[in-house]
Short mmCIF file of C-alpha atoms and ligand atoms in Angstrom, two decimals:
data_model
loop_
_atom_site.label_atom_id
_atom_site.label_comp_id
_atom_site.label_asym_id
_atom_site.label_seq_id
_atom_site.Cartn_x
_atom_site.Cartn_y
_atom_site.Cartn_z
CA MET W 198 127.63 75.89 77.11
CA PRO W 199 126.83 76.73 73.46
CA GLU W 200 128.20 80.08 72.33
CA ASN W 201 125.51 82.77 72.05
CA ARG W 202 126.73 86.27 72.77
CA ASP W 203 123.36 87.60 73.70
CA TRP W 204 122.21 84.71 75.88
CA TRP W 205 121.69 87.04 78.86
CA LYS W 206 119.10 89.10 77.00
CA ARG W 207 116.61 86.19 77.07
CA ALA W 208 117.59 84.74 80.45
CA VAL W 209 115.68 84.66 83.64
CA PHE W 210 118.17 85.00 86.53
CA TYR W 211 117.55 83.39 89.92
CA GLN W 212 119.45 84.51 93.02
CA ILE W 213 120.55 81.88 95.45
CA TYR W 214 121.59 83.00 98.97
CA PRO W 215 123.85 80.00 99.50
CA ARG W 216 123.69 79.89 103.34
CA SER W 217 119.94 79.31 103.04
CA PHE W 218 119.31 77.17 99.95
CA MET W 219 120.30 73.63 100.85
CA ASP W 220 122.45 72.17 103.59
CA SER W 221 124.10 68.94 102.41
CA ASN W 222 126.26 68.25 105.45
CA ALA W 223 124.08 68.89 108.42
CA ASP W 224 125.87 72.01 109.77
CA GLY W 225 122.84 74.16 109.50
CA VAL W 226 124.24 76.27 106.64
CA GLY W 227 123.59 75.75 102.94
CA ASP W 228 126.45 74.83 100.68
CA LEU W 229 127.56 74.13 97.10
CA ASP W 230 126.78 70.44 97.14
CA GLY W 231 123.38 71.35 98.47
CA ILE W 232 122.78 73.65 95.49
CA ASN W 233 124.03 70.91 93.18
CA ARG W 234 121.41 68.51 94.61
CA ARG W 235 118.61 71.02 93.82
CA LEU W 236 119.66 71.79 90.23
CA ASP W 237 116.92 69.58 88.83
CA TYR W 238 114.42 71.64 90.73
CA LEU W 239 115.79 74.81 89.20
CA ALA W 240 115.80 73.31 85.70
CA GLU W 241 112.27 72.11 86.22
CA LEU W 242 111.25 75.59 87.46
CA GLY W 243 112.50 76.92 84.13
CA ILE W 244 115.00 79.56 85.04
CA ASP W 245 118.16 80.12 82.85
CA ALA W 246 120.96 81.34 85.18
CA LEU W 247 121.74 81.28 88.87
CA TRP W 248 123.56 84.04 90.65
CA ILE W 249 125.11 82.80 93.89
CA SER W 250 125.95 85.26 96.61
CA PRO W 251 129.57 85.00 97.91
CA VAL W 252 130.98 81.58 98.71
CA TYR W 253 134.61 82.70 99.20
CA PRO W 254 136.61 82.17 102.42
CA SER W 255 135.31 84.68 104.91
CA PRO W 256 135.13 85.38 108.63
CA MET W 257 131.36 85.93 107.86
CA LYS W 258 131.09 89.29 109.62
CA ASP W 259 128.88 90.29 106.65
CA PHE W 260 128.00 86.71 105.74
CA GLY W 261 130.48 86.33 102.99
CA TYR W 262 130.61 89.96 101.68
CA ASP W 263 133.80 90.24 103.72
CA VAL W 264 136.14 88.08 101.49
CA SER W 265 139.41 86.88 102.93
CA ASP W 266 140.61 85.01 99.83
CA HIS W 267 139.14 85.74 96.41
CA GLU W 268 140.42 82.50 94.86
CA ASP W 269 139.00 79.77 97.02
CA ILE W 270 135.76 78.50 98.60
CA ASP W 271 134.95 78.71 102.26
CA PRO W 272 134.92 75.31 103.91
CA LEU W 273 131.44 76.06 105.14
CA PHE W 274 130.31 76.01 101.48
CA GLY W 275 132.59 73.24 100.16
CA ASP W 276 135.79 73.53 98.14
CA LEU W 277 136.93 74.27 94.61
CA ALA W 278 136.22 70.68 93.55
CA ALA W 279 132.57 71.17 94.78
CA PHE W 280 132.43 74.37 92.85
CA ASP W 281 133.80 72.74 89.70
CA ARG W 282 131.26 69.96 90.12
CA LEU W 283 128.46 72.55 90.42
CA ILE W 284 129.41 74.40 87.38
CA ALA W 285 129.63 71.18 85.34
CA ALA W 286 126.27 69.90 86.64
CA ALA W 287 124.54 73.28 86.01
CA HIS W 288 125.93 73.44 82.43
CA GLU W 289 124.81 69.91 81.75
CA ARG W 290 121.31 71.12 82.47
CA GLY W 291 121.69 74.26 80.36
CA LEU W 292 121.85 76.54 83.41
CA ARG W 293 124.54 79.29 83.63
CA VAL W 294 126.19 80.26 86.80
CA VAL W 295 127.00 83.86 87.81
CA MET W 296 129.29 84.62 90.78
CA ASP W 297 129.28 87.43 93.18
CA TYR W 298 132.40 89.60 92.91
CA VAL W 299 133.22 91.93 95.75
CA PRO W 300 135.55 94.66 94.52
CA ASN W 301 134.96 97.59 96.96
CA HIS W 302 136.35 95.98 100.06
CA THR W 303 137.87 92.81 101.48
CA SER W 304 137.83 91.24 104.88
CA ASP W 305 140.41 92.69 107.37
CA GLN W 306 141.63 89.05 107.44
CA HIS W 307 142.57 89.10 103.80
CA ARG W 308 146.32 88.57 103.43
CA TRP W 309 146.52 91.87 101.41
CA PHE W 310 145.08 93.82 104.34
CA ARG W 311 147.10 91.98 106.96
CA GLU W 312 150.23 93.02 105.08
CA SER W 313 148.92 96.50 104.41
CA ARG W 314 148.35 97.20 108.06
CA LEU W 315 151.77 96.11 109.26
CA SER W 316 153.34 99.57 108.77
CA THR W 317 153.10 102.77 106.83
CA THR W 318 155.90 101.43 104.56
CA SER W 319 154.35 98.07 103.84
CA PRO W 320 154.47 97.34 100.03
CA LYS W 321 150.64 96.72 100.28
CA ARG W 322 150.00 99.93 102.39
CA ASP W 323 148.60 101.75 99.35
CA TRP W 324 146.33 98.81 98.46
CA TYR W 325 143.84 100.19 100.99
CA ILE W 326 142.96 103.76 101.87
CA TRP W 327 145.05 104.95 104.80
CA LYS W 328 145.08 108.59 106.04
CA ASP W 329 146.61 110.55 108.88
CA ALA W 330 144.51 111.85 111.63
CA ARG W 331 143.69 115.53 111.64
CA PRO W 332 145.78 117.65 114.13
CA ASP W 333 143.13 117.06 116.81
CA GLY W 334 143.29 113.29 116.24
CA SER W 335 139.89 113.16 114.48
CA PRO W 336 139.32 111.23 111.20
CA PRO W 337 140.45 112.85 107.98
CA ASN W 338 136.88 113.69 106.82
CA ASN W 339 133.25 113.18 107.84
CA TRP W 340 132.46 110.12 105.68
CA GLU W 341 130.21 107.57 107.34
CA SER W 342 129.79 103.84 107.00
CA ILE W 343 126.61 102.70 105.23
CA PHE W 344 126.17 100.30 108.16
CA GLY W 345 126.33 103.21 110.69
CA GLY W 346 129.06 105.23 112.44
CA PRO W 347 132.24 106.78 111.05
CA ALA W 348 133.82 105.24 107.90
CA TRP W 349 137.31 105.58 109.40
CA HIS W 350 138.94 103.18 111.85
CA TRP W 351 141.98 104.24 113.85
CA ASP W 352 144.76 101.68 113.62
CA GLU W 353 146.68 102.21 116.74
CA ALA W 354 149.66 100.03 115.79
CA SER W 355 150.52 101.83 112.53
CA GLY W 356 149.26 105.24 113.55
CA GLN W 357 146.76 105.93 110.72
CA TYR W 358 143.07 105.73 109.96
CA TYR W 359 141.80 103.30 107.30
CA LEU W 360 138.54 103.67 105.35
CA HIS W 361 135.65 101.20 105.49
CA LEU W 362 132.33 102.17 103.88
CA PHE W 363 130.76 99.06 105.41
CA LEU W 364 131.94 97.26 108.58
CA GLN W 365 135.27 98.08 110.24
CA GLU W 366 136.16 94.46 109.28
CA GLN W 367 135.62 95.35 105.57
CA PRO W 368 138.45 97.76 104.63
CA ASP W 369 137.96 99.52 101.25
CA LEU W 370 140.42 98.63 98.54
CA ASN W 371 142.27 101.53 96.78
CA TRP W 372 141.13 101.23 93.09
CA ARG W 373 143.36 104.20 92.17
CA ASN W 374 146.34 101.83 92.68
CA PRO W 375 147.13 99.97 89.44
CA GLU W 376 148.39 96.97 91.47
CA VAL W 377 144.93 96.58 92.95
CA VAL W 378 143.31 96.79 89.52
CA GLU W 379 145.61 94.11 88.22
CA ALA W 380 145.15 91.82 91.26
CA MET W 381 141.36 92.12 91.18
CA GLU W 382 141.20 91.66 87.35
CA ASN W 383 143.19 88.43 87.90
CA VAL W 384 140.42 87.34 90.24
CA LEU W 385 137.90 87.75 87.36
CA ARG W 386 140.18 85.61 85.14
CA PHE W 387 140.60 82.98 87.84
CA TRP W 388 136.80 82.33 87.90
CA LEU W 389 136.24 82.78 84.18
CA ASP W 390 138.84 80.23 83.49
CA ARG W 391 136.91 77.80 85.81
CA GLY W 392 133.87 78.30 83.57
CA VAL W 393 131.64 80.87 85.34
CA ASP W 394 129.23 82.72 83.14
CA GLY W 395 129.53 86.13 84.63
CA PHE W 396 129.55 88.29 87.77
CA ARG W 397 127.22 90.31 89.81
CA MET W 398 129.52 93.11 91.06
CA ASP W 399 128.85 94.13 94.63
CA ALA W 400 128.74 97.72 95.90
CA VAL W 401 130.52 98.70 92.65
CA MET W 402 129.21 102.31 92.75
CA LEU W 403 131.52 102.85 95.75
CA CYS W 404 134.82 101.58 94.42
CA ILE W 405 136.31 104.92 93.48
CA LYS W 406 136.28 107.84 95.97
CA GLN W 407 136.56 111.56 95.20
CA ALA W 408 140.26 112.18 94.80
CA ASP W 409 140.51 115.05 97.46
CA PHE W 410 138.44 113.22 100.07
CA ARG W 411 136.03 116.17 100.44
CA ASP W 412 133.44 116.04 103.23
CA ASN W 413 130.06 114.72 102.22
CA PRO W 414 127.15 117.16 102.59
CA PRO W 415 124.19 116.47 104.99
CA VAL W 416 121.38 114.42 103.52
CA ALA W 417 118.51 116.31 102.09
CA GLY W 418 115.11 116.01 103.83
CA ASP W 419 113.72 113.80 101.04
CA SER W 420 116.89 111.89 100.31
CA PRO W 421 116.41 108.13 99.88
CA TRP W 422 119.73 107.65 101.76
CA LYS W 423 118.13 109.12 104.86
CA LYS W 424 115.69 106.13 105.08
CA LEU W 425 118.74 103.92 105.30
CA GLY W 426 119.97 105.86 108.28
CA LEU W 427 122.60 107.97 106.56
CA THR W 428 123.11 111.49 107.78
CA LEU W 429 125.29 112.45 104.82
CA GLU W 430 124.60 112.39 101.10
CA PRO W 431 127.24 109.94 99.56
CA LEU W 432 128.22 112.60 97.05
CA HIS W 433 131.94 111.95 97.15
CA THR W 434 131.84 108.25 97.89
CA LEU W 435 129.38 107.06 95.30
CA ASN W 436 128.97 107.22 91.55
CA GLN W 437 132.34 108.91 90.73
CA PRO W 438 133.07 109.50 87.00
CA GLU W 439 136.23 107.50 87.09
CA LEU W 440 134.17 104.35 87.69
CA HIS W 441 133.21 104.19 84.09
CA HIS W 442 136.77 103.67 82.96
CA MET W 443 137.22 100.81 85.41
CA LEU W 444 133.94 99.20 84.22
CA ARG W 445 134.89 99.42 80.59
CA ARG W 446 138.09 97.53 81.43
CA PHE W 447 136.16 94.89 83.19
CA ARG W 448 133.79 94.49 80.34
CA ALA W 449 136.57 94.25 77.74
CA LEU W 450 138.11 91.48 79.89
CA LEU W 451 134.85 89.58 80.04
CA ASP W 452 134.12 90.03 76.36
CA GLY W 453 137.47 88.32 75.63
CA TYR W 454 135.92 85.13 76.74
CA PRO W 455 134.11 83.21 74.02
CA SER W 456 131.36 82.09 76.46
CA ARG W 457 130.30 85.78 76.62
CA PRO W 458 130.02 86.15 80.38
CA VAL W 459 127.52 88.66 81.64
CA MET W 460 128.44 91.69 83.74
CA ILE W 461 125.78 92.68 86.29
CA GLY W 462 126.15 95.72 88.52
CA GLU W 463 124.80 96.31 91.95
CA THR W 464 123.86 99.85 90.95
CA TRP W 465 121.91 101.44 93.77
CA LEU W 466 121.06 104.67 92.09
CA PHE W 467 117.68 106.31 92.45
CA ASP W 468 117.75 108.54 89.36
CA PRO W 469 116.95 106.58 86.08
CA ALA W 470 119.30 108.86 84.07
CA GLU W 471 122.18 108.10 86.43
CA LEU W 472 121.42 104.40 86.29
CA ALA W 473 121.25 104.45 82.53
CA ALA W 474 124.80 105.88 82.33
CA TYR W 475 126.02 102.54 83.62
CA TYR W 476 125.29 100.77 80.31
CA GLY W 477 128.24 102.79 79.09
CA PRO W 478 128.53 105.20 76.15
CA ASP W 479 128.78 102.33 73.62
CA LEU W 480 126.87 99.86 75.75
CA ASP W 481 130.32 98.77 76.85
CA GLU W 482 129.84 98.74 80.65
CA PHE W 483 127.17 96.64 82.40
CA GLN W 484 124.82 94.55 80.35
CA ILE W 485 122.63 94.55 83.39
CA PRO W 486 122.96 97.57 85.78
CA PHE W 487 120.52 96.28 88.31
CA ASN W 488 117.35 98.36 88.41
CA PHE W 489 116.15 98.38 91.99
CA MET W 490 113.10 100.60 91.60
CA GLY W 491 110.85 97.59 92.26
CA THR W 492 112.34 97.16 95.72
CA ARG W 493 111.24 100.65 96.72
CA LEU W 494 107.92 101.24 95.07
CA PRO W 495 104.53 100.86 96.89
CA TRP W 496 102.12 98.35 95.31
CA GLU W 497 100.11 101.07 93.48
CA ALA W 498 99.33 101.05 89.83
CA ALA W 499 99.97 104.70 89.21
CA ALA W 500 103.36 104.66 91.10
CA VAL W 501 104.47 101.61 89.16
CA ARG W 502 103.47 103.16 85.92
CA ASP W 503 105.23 106.42 86.55
CA ALA W 504 108.44 104.63 87.53
CA LEU W 505 108.28 102.34 84.48
CA GLU W 506 107.80 105.29 82.14
CA ALA W 507 110.68 107.27 83.67
CA TYR W 508 112.95 104.19 83.52
CA TYR W 509 112.14 103.19 79.95
CA ALA W 510 112.47 106.75 78.77
CA ALA W 511 115.93 107.11 80.28
CA LEU W 512 117.38 103.91 78.62
CA PRO W 513 119.97 104.47 75.99
CA GLU W 514 119.30 103.14 72.46
CA GLY W 515 119.83 99.41 72.27
CA ALA W 516 120.03 98.84 76.05
CA THR W 517 118.02 95.96 77.57
CA PRO W 518 116.10 96.97 80.65
CA ASN W 519 116.04 94.80 83.80
CA PHE W 520 114.04 94.39 86.97
CA VAL W 521 114.73 93.30 90.53
CA LEU W 522 111.89 92.96 93.00
CA GLY W 523 113.55 91.26 95.76
CA ASN W 524 116.94 90.14 97.01
CA HIS W 525 118.93 89.31 100.20
CA ASP W 526 119.02 93.01 101.25
CA VAL W 527 115.35 93.95 101.23
CA HIS W 528 112.08 92.56 102.69
CA ARG W 529 110.45 89.70 100.80
CA LEU W 530 108.18 90.83 98.01
CA ALA W 531 105.32 88.82 99.41
CA THR W 532 105.59 90.85 102.55
CA ARG W 533 106.25 94.31 101.11
CA PHE W 534 103.50 94.09 98.46
CA GLY W 535 101.17 91.98 100.58
CA TYR W 536 100.62 88.27 100.22
CA ASP W 537 97.53 88.87 98.18
CA ASN W 538 99.68 90.44 95.51
CA HIS W 539 102.64 88.10 95.41
CA ARG W 540 101.63 86.26 92.28
CA SER W 541 100.87 89.56 90.54
CA ALA W 542 104.31 90.78 91.41
CA GLY W 543 105.71 87.60 89.79
CA LEU W 544 103.66 88.14 86.67
CA LEU W 545 104.82 91.75 86.50
CA LEU W 546 108.45 90.78 86.91
CA LEU W 547 108.30 88.04 84.30
CA THR W 548 106.28 89.84 81.61
CA LEU W 549 107.68 93.44 81.64
CA TRP W 550 110.04 94.45 78.88
CA GLY W 551 113.27 93.62 80.61
CA ILE W 552 115.52 90.90 82.15
CA PRO W 553 114.01 89.49 85.41
CA THR W 554 116.08 88.51 88.43
CA MET W 555 114.09 86.38 90.91
CA TYR W 556 114.97 85.68 94.51
CA TYR W 557 114.98 82.13 95.89
CA GLY W 558 111.73 81.17 97.56
CA ASP W 559 109.57 83.84 95.91
CA GLU W 560 108.32 81.12 93.63
CA ILE W 561 106.59 79.44 96.53
CA GLY W 562 105.42 82.74 98.15
CA MET W 563 107.96 82.87 100.96
CA GLN W 564 107.41 85.80 103.26
CA ASP W 565 109.60 87.61 105.73
CA VAL W 566 110.13 85.48 108.85
CA PRO W 567 109.99 87.46 112.03
CA ILE W 568 113.36 87.04 113.77
CA GLY W 569 113.54 88.09 117.46
CA PRO W 570 116.50 90.07 118.86
CA ALA W 571 118.02 86.88 120.37
CA GLU W 572 118.22 85.28 116.95
CA SER W 573 119.17 88.36 114.78
CA VAL W 574 122.64 88.14 113.19
CA ASP W 575 122.60 90.66 110.33
CA PRO W 576 125.27 93.29 111.17
CA TRP W 577 123.38 96.09 109.40
CA GLY W 578 120.09 95.37 111.18
CA LEU W 579 121.86 95.12 114.51
CA ARG W 580 123.56 98.50 114.00
CA ARG W 581 120.42 100.26 112.88
CA PRO W 582 117.81 99.21 115.33
CA GLY W 583 114.53 100.98 114.77
CA LEU W 584 115.01 101.43 111.05
CA ASP W 585 113.37 98.15 109.99
CA ILE W 586 116.46 97.39 107.93
CA GLY W 587 117.33 93.95 109.32
CA ARG W 588 117.96 91.49 106.51
CA ASP W 589 117.60 88.22 108.45
CA PRO W 590 113.78 87.95 107.74
CA ALA W 591 114.35 87.60 104.00
CA ARG W 592 117.28 85.20 104.28
CA THR W 593 115.63 82.20 106.07
CA PRO W 594 116.11 78.59 104.85
CA MET W 595 114.36 77.56 101.70
CA GLN W 596 111.23 75.51 102.40
CA TRP W 597 111.59 72.20 100.47
CA ASP W 598 109.17 69.93 102.36
CA ALA W 599 107.20 69.31 105.57
CA THR W 600 109.87 67.36 107.45
CA LEU W 601 111.66 68.80 110.44
CA ASN W 602 113.92 71.59 109.11
CA ALA W 603 111.87 71.69 105.87
CA GLY W 604 114.30 69.49 104.00
CA PHE W 605 116.81 72.31 104.10
CA SER W 606 118.95 70.70 106.82
CA PRO W 607 118.67 67.10 108.09
CA PRO W 608 116.46 66.88 111.19
CA LYS W 609 119.47 66.68 113.53
CA ALA W 610 120.87 69.98 112.45
CA LYS W 611 119.95 73.55 113.65
CA PRO W 612 119.53 75.90 110.72
CA TRP W 613 121.45 79.12 111.06
CA LEU W 614 118.29 81.18 110.91
CA PRO W 615 114.82 80.10 112.04
CA LEU W 616 112.38 78.59 109.50
CA ALA W 617 109.08 80.11 108.61
CA SER W 618 106.44 78.89 111.10
CA ASN W 619 104.18 77.76 108.16
CA TYR W 620 106.86 75.72 106.33
CA ARG W 621 104.84 72.53 106.77
CA GLU W 622 102.11 73.91 104.52
CA ARG W 623 104.23 76.30 102.33
CA ASN W 624 106.90 74.26 100.70
CA VAL W 625 108.07 72.93 97.34
CA ALA W 626 106.85 69.35 97.90
CA ALA W 627 103.32 70.41 98.85
CA GLN W 628 103.10 72.92 96.02
CA ARG W 629 104.36 70.47 93.39
CA GLU W 630 101.26 68.40 94.04
CA ASP W 631 98.82 71.30 94.08
CA THR W 632 97.89 72.49 90.59
CA ALA W 633 96.66 75.81 92.05
CA SER W 634 99.93 76.57 93.95
CA THR W 635 102.21 79.48 93.47
CA LEU W 636 105.01 77.17 92.44
CA ASN W 637 102.83 75.84 89.55
CA PHE W 638 101.84 79.40 88.75
CA TYR W 639 105.53 80.36 88.37
CA LYS W 640 106.32 77.18 86.38
CA ALA W 641 103.43 77.96 83.94
CA LEU W 642 104.51 81.64 83.71
CA LEU W 643 108.19 80.66 82.96
CA ARG W 644 107.03 78.21 80.32
CA LEU W 645 104.75 80.72 78.68
CA ARG W 646 107.62 83.20 78.65
CA ARG W 647 109.91 80.70 76.88
CA GLU W 648 107.09 79.72 74.42
CA HIS W 649 106.20 83.32 73.41
CA PRO W 650 108.81 85.45 71.79
CA ALA W 651 106.64 88.52 72.59
CA LEU W 652 107.27 88.02 76.27
CA GLN W 653 111.02 87.34 75.94
CA ARG W 654 111.85 90.13 73.56
CA GLY W 655 108.75 91.70 72.15
CA GLY W 656 107.74 95.33 72.02
CA PHE W 657 105.98 97.00 74.95
CA ALA W 658 103.05 99.36 75.13
CA PHE W 659 100.85 100.54 77.97
CA VAL W 660 97.08 100.02 77.46
CA ASP W 661 94.87 103.10 77.96
CA PRO W 662 92.41 103.80 79.30
CA VAL W 663 92.12 101.30 82.12
CA PRO W 664 90.20 101.56 85.50
CA GLY W 665 92.09 103.17 88.37
CA GLY W 666 94.21 100.59 90.20
CA VAL W 667 94.87 98.60 87.11
CA LEU W 668 98.10 98.42 85.03
CA ALA W 669 97.88 96.86 81.62
CA TYR W 670 100.36 96.45 78.81
CA VAL W 671 100.80 94.61 75.56
CA ARG W 672 103.92 92.74 74.52
CA SER W 673 104.14 91.94 70.83
CA ALA W 674 106.46 90.20 68.43
CA GLU W 675 106.19 88.31 65.18
CA GLY W 676 102.48 89.05 64.82
CA GLN W 677 101.70 87.82 68.28
CA ARG W 678 100.32 90.13 71.04
CA LEU W 679 100.05 89.35 74.69
CA LEU W 680 98.13 91.44 77.16
CA VAL W 681 99.05 91.63 80.82
CA ALA W 682 96.47 93.21 83.10
CA ILE W 683 97.17 93.62 86.84
CA ASN W 684 94.66 94.58 89.39
CA PHE W 685 96.56 96.25 92.28
CA GLU W 686 93.50 96.70 94.39
CA ALA W 687 91.07 94.82 96.63
CA SER W 688 87.87 95.42 94.42
CA ALA W 689 87.00 93.84 91.13
CA LYS W 690 87.83 95.84 87.94
CA THR W 691 86.66 95.48 84.34
CA VAL W 692 89.08 96.19 81.51
CA ASP W 693 87.57 97.01 78.12
CA LEU W 694 89.44 95.13 75.40
CA SER W 695 87.47 96.45 72.48
CA ALA W 696 90.28 98.80 71.39
CA LEU W 697 92.61 95.80 71.35
CA GLY W 698 90.58 93.82 68.96
CA GLY W 699 88.10 92.74 71.52
CA ALA W 700 88.85 89.14 72.35
CA GLY W 701 91.52 86.69 73.28
CA GLU W 702 92.46 83.65 75.24
CA LEU W 703 93.29 83.66 78.90
CA LEU W 704 96.64 81.88 79.30
CA LEU W 705 97.19 82.37 82.96
CA SER W 706 95.52 84.03 85.96
CA THR W 707 96.87 84.61 89.45
CA HIS W 708 93.53 83.21 90.63
CA ALA W 709 91.60 80.03 89.94
CA THR W 710 90.00 81.53 86.87
CA PRO W 711 90.09 78.76 84.30
CA ALA W 712 92.00 79.25 81.04
CA GLY W 713 89.82 79.87 78.00
CA ALA W 714 88.19 82.46 75.77
CA VAL W 715 87.94 86.08 76.93
CA ALA W 716 85.38 88.40 75.39
CA SER W 717 85.71 92.17 75.03
CA ALA W 718 85.35 92.93 78.73
CA LEU W 719 87.83 91.37 81.10
CA THR W 720 86.85 91.28 84.71
CA LEU W 721 89.61 90.94 87.14
CA GLY W 722 88.67 89.94 90.73
CA PRO W 723 90.34 91.60 93.76
CA HIS W 724 94.13 91.43 93.36
CA GLU W 725 93.74 89.28 90.23
CA SER W 726 96.08 89.48 87.29
CA ALA W 727 95.91 87.88 83.95
CA LEU W 728 97.94 87.00 80.87
CA ILE W 729 95.91 86.91 77.67
CA LEU W 730 96.81 86.05 74.13
CA LEU W 731 95.01 88.60 72.00
CA SER W 732 93.34 87.47 68.82
CA ALA W 733 95.39 88.19 65.75
C1 NOJ K 291 125.77 94.78 98.99
C2 NOJ K 291 125.34 93.37 99.27
O1 NOJ K 291 124.23 92.97 98.54
C3 NOJ K 291 125.10 93.33 100.78
O2 NOJ K 291 124.54 92.14 101.21
C4 NOJ K 291 126.39 93.60 101.46
O3 NOJ K 291 126.18 93.70 102.91
C5 NOJ K 291 127.05 94.95 101.02
N1 NOJ K 291 127.00 95.08 99.61
C6 NOJ K 291 128.52 94.88 101.39
O4 NOJ K 291 129.26 94.06 100.65
#
């Protein structure tokens, strides 16, 4: 790829959940050769970089986030040769590839952990977090697993507890041990040397634990963690100050590569100021500390505006904002925000000031697929029944066409999760042919974003006043001004453009409104949103 140190600032990222994108070998699970076959689709869609959720060898207790070997590919997904082919083919098309990196924990089947658990004197004992029981045999403190239950598992054979902030089969690494730091930094080098363009760092906020292992306090009544089923505030397990040192080391390592790989953090923090700290004091930590506010907000203009103002205001000088509206851990945006609003959500994501990360299938309006108890496989959902947390509904196979198995798997295979019941109508092949489809809406939007510097990197200002239920903003660069107006509600709204110069040209609407001149009053139909090039 051509060298350009700031390539990520202009990029649109697209997350692929590899189990569900494209199955090339009829085993019902997506794989690397499958992704490779669909690269032309991604290039045509107009994204710049793919982030692929883990493809490492894994017992799949957490579908790949339980890594048993950091330097290989699980046979389910292919092999290193398939990976190399994918990188080369992506690069040929100008697409970058970002890997998932899972530093907080490994699988209990990783050779490091197998060695660690052999005895208290194993040379790898201190690679994980082992503690004696309290005198009454109970765990060393009250920490709980994010997936439910105690975070400590008693290992009968070696007579100690080990820590797991996720599943029992996902023991936490001890990042205070320099040998772990070295081994895990070598993992980064291994993939960078193979040509990857960066990493999305999983659960990275949890890597360093409070040194004295203090008990966590009970969750406050309004704590966002409570909604996830936690009974304790993760005060001593999350967001420890020592993390910043570790992240600066990672960033320096990545910056040593001429391809300028990007460092993306899975930073689940609810306070914009805390999140902003992960850019680093000299913008020397994450280039993209994922901003997940859009996965929690209601579809309400005022709530979105308040959250945007708080986020933008908290950013350090020179930092580039970013937005995530959907991923493999939350409900589909077309379900959360309502199907009527799914294109508006896409317009918002791709026109705000900030780097967008899309989730596979959102570009055809995929919704949550109801998955019955007999077919549920997500360990989090299964452990937290009643919390509406199950992740299977947002991880179903990509809908490519109307054939049996939606072109995801050959007809003879059984996809690992059920397909959406409407896949025969809602799929890539059908939407390609339909000029009014969501796919063509996204393609036009991505093209307009590329063509207009104002959208990629322009200034940002809210437009006031606007009718209640509307959010409007102007992006501007090089004398060009683009207005985005989003109607969050089910009634028509009229936005007065006279203060903005009074006229413009409609470039794109979420609805069938034809492109063309716009006068000084812009009327948006129910749930309609528009992108307008304002007159100079
Ligand atoms: C965050 C990942 O996105 C999620 O899918 C996974 O279960 C946990 N981290 C544990 O690795």
